[in-house]
Amino acid sequence: MKPYKMDNIKVLVVGGAGFIGSHMLKMLHKSGIHATCLDDLSTGYREAVRYGTLVEMDLAHAAAIEKFFAENSFDVVMHFASFIQVGESVLDPAKYYQNNFINTKNLLDAMIIHNVNNFIFSSTAAIYGDPQYTPINEIHPKHPVNPYGRSKWMVEQMLEDYDRAYGLKSITLRYFNAAGADPDGELAERHIPETHLIPIILRVAAGKSPHLQIFGSDYDTPDGTCIRDYVHVEDLCSAHLLAIEKLLSEKKSRQYNLGNGQGFSVKEVVEEAGRITKRPIAVLVSARRPGDVPVLVAEASLARTELNWHPQYSSLGDMVAHAWAANKKLS
Ligand code: UFG
């Protein structure tokens, strides 16, 4: 028998007002798990926190975070709060090292003081840098090529040290391209500014934008556009739920890639979006975007075998259809 009951545990979701965190709060609620959301609402939305209690707090305030842990008890902390724009991280690295690294250190330090030893961390394929082979498995060399990827890799290394020194156990989930939306249409992806491919395509489909700029069609790929491994937000969240169980039962730190192992080119995504929305998607080929690599595809079999993760929405059509339906419902 398991030494704990999942519905008795208390989970803190840091960054629960953002895209993936808000979906996580809903999934935890549906699983009967009580969750508190901690968010400074700098990029998240109050109205996205539909499940669980929202506590507004900035992780930069170490003393306030420590006091929060002194007054509340948690079994597991999930950390979704980070800045995610690669281009911005090159122009303003301080913003990324402050939020993604230093603020995460504040969170971990408060956890250690108050004996909260289970941590689930949202990492990224950006830690690998330019792929030396594809698909990318977890042991692929880590040579991030921008401050965003470096800030995440620094946290991963800090987690290794904190485990060794303080016994903090963590499961790190390295997302490839998060996509889709709540299948009920209650939550959606919203970033300002929006830089991600599928939401931008859907804006064109909805008539809110004149065309999609395709950043480069001269890559060494079959149709010349970049290939990515899109993974549905619901599947990312289900991996987190399985990670809680694994962490609480085995108490071992682990790292897993989360992707479907199938790559789609920018042109293929545009075609699929045209098919799903039944709207024309005007495109304009422009210059390559600095920092883009031609192909990023995950080898994610470790998550399947060790976490027992079985993505439910691995078809690109489902991801686009859910994002389209949610956008229409919420706009
Ligand atoms: N793209 C376009 N036009 C656009 C937007 C994107 O052609 O208007 C292309 C990009 O050049 C890229 C692909 O669509 O080839 C996907 O781009 P996204 O911006 O949607 O996603 P990225 O692959 O750049 O980034 C994602 C995550 C990052 C993470 C990275 C891992 O969003 O947080 O994967 O390297 F760092």
Tab-separated table of C-alpha atoms and ligand atoms in Angstrom, residues 84-86 124-127 146 148-149 175-178 195-200 212-216 219 225-228 230 266 289 292-294 296, ligand 1:
chain	number	residue	atom	x	y	z
A	84	ILE	CA	9.951	32.046	-21.595
A	85	GLN	CA	10.871	34.279	-24.517
A	86	VAL	CA	14.174	33.279	-26.025
A	124	THR	CA	12.696	23.047	-21.370
A	125	ALA	CA	14.242	21.529	-24.475
A	126	ALA	CA	16.189	24.805	-24.682
A	127	ILE	CA	18.720	23.396	-22.172
A	146	ASN	CA	20.619	31.603	-24.965
A	148	TYR	CA	16.604	31.520	-21.228
A	149	GLY	CA	17.980	28.004	-21.701
A	175	TYR	CA	8.923	20.383	-22.189
A	176	PHE	CA	9.285	20.493	-25.934
A	177	ASN	CA	6.649	22.736	-27.622
A	178	ALA	CA	3.673	23.161	-25.302
A	195	THR	CA	5.423	34.706	-29.976
A	196	HIS	CA	4.305	31.078	-30.255
A	197	LEU	CA	3.423	29.568	-33.599
A	198	ILE	CA	-0.028	28.019	-33.055
A	199	PRO	CA	-1.646	30.996	-31.235
A	200	ILE	CA	-0.269	33.339	-33.919
A	212	LEU	CA	1.768	34.588	-40.419
A	213	GLN	CA	5.415	35.353	-40.926
A	214	ILE	CA	7.267	32.101	-41.517
A	215	PHE	CA	10.720	32.617	-40.072
A	216	GLY	CA	12.860	31.019	-42.767
A	219	TYR	CA	16.412	25.189	-43.433
A	225	THR	CA	10.778	25.203	-42.452
A	226	CYS	CA	11.646	24.340	-38.835
A	227	ILE	CA	10.397	21.140	-37.274
A	228	ARG	CA	9.110	21.000	-33.684
A	230	TYR	CA	4.265	19.772	-30.136
A	266	VAL	CA	5.893	25.179	-39.652
A	289	ARG	CA	14.570	34.124	-36.423
A	292	ASP	CA	15.962	28.889	-33.970
A	293	VAL	CA	17.353	25.414	-34.583
A	294	PRO	CA	16.101	23.423	-37.614
A	296	LEU	CA	13.774	19.773	-32.142
B	1	UFG	N1	7.496	30.548	-36.031
B	1	UFG	C1	7.223	31.208	-37.204
B	1	UFG	N2	6.481	32.348	-37.130
B	1	UFG	C2	6.002	32.850	-35.969
B	1	UFG	C3	6.272	32.151	-34.763
B	1	UFG	C4	7.036	31.002	-34.836
B	1	UFG	O1	7.656	30.814	-38.287
B	1	UFG	O2	5.344	33.901	-35.980
B	1	UFG	C5	8.288	29.313	-36.089
B	1	UFG	C6	9.574	29.431	-35.293
B	1	UFG	O3	10.579	30.018	-36.084
B	1	UFG	C7	9.832	27.968	-34.932
B	1	UFG	C8	8.435	27.373	-34.799
B	1	UFG	O4	7.569	28.277	-35.481
B	1	UFG	O5	10.491	27.342	-35.978
B	1	UFG	C9	7.975	27.241	-33.357
B	1	UFG	O6	8.178	28.495	-32.726
B	1	UFG	P1	7.614	28.840	-31.266
B	1	UFG	O7	8.012	30.254	-30.972
B	1	UFG	O8	6.165	28.492	-31.188
B	1	UFG	O9	8.383	27.825	-30.322
B	1	UFG	P2	9.959	27.604	-30.123
B	1	UFG	O10	10.260	26.284	-30.751
B	1	UFG	O11	10.761	28.737	-30.540
B	1	UFG	O12	10.056	27.617	-28.553
B	1	UFG	C10	9.620	26.587	-27.722
B	1	UFG	C11	9.228	27.165	-26.381
B	1	UFG	C12	10.399	27.834	-25.734
B	1	UFG	C13	11.525	26.826	-25.642
B	1	UFG	C14	11.802	26.194	-26.976
B	1	UFG	C15	12.763	25.078	-26.832
B	1	UFG	O13	8.186	28.084	-26.541
B	1	UFG	O14	10.041	28.284	-24.461
B	1	UFG	O15	10.643	25.660	-27.549
B	1	UFG	O16	13.855	25.376	-27.594
B	1	UFG	F1	12.647	27.438	-25.237
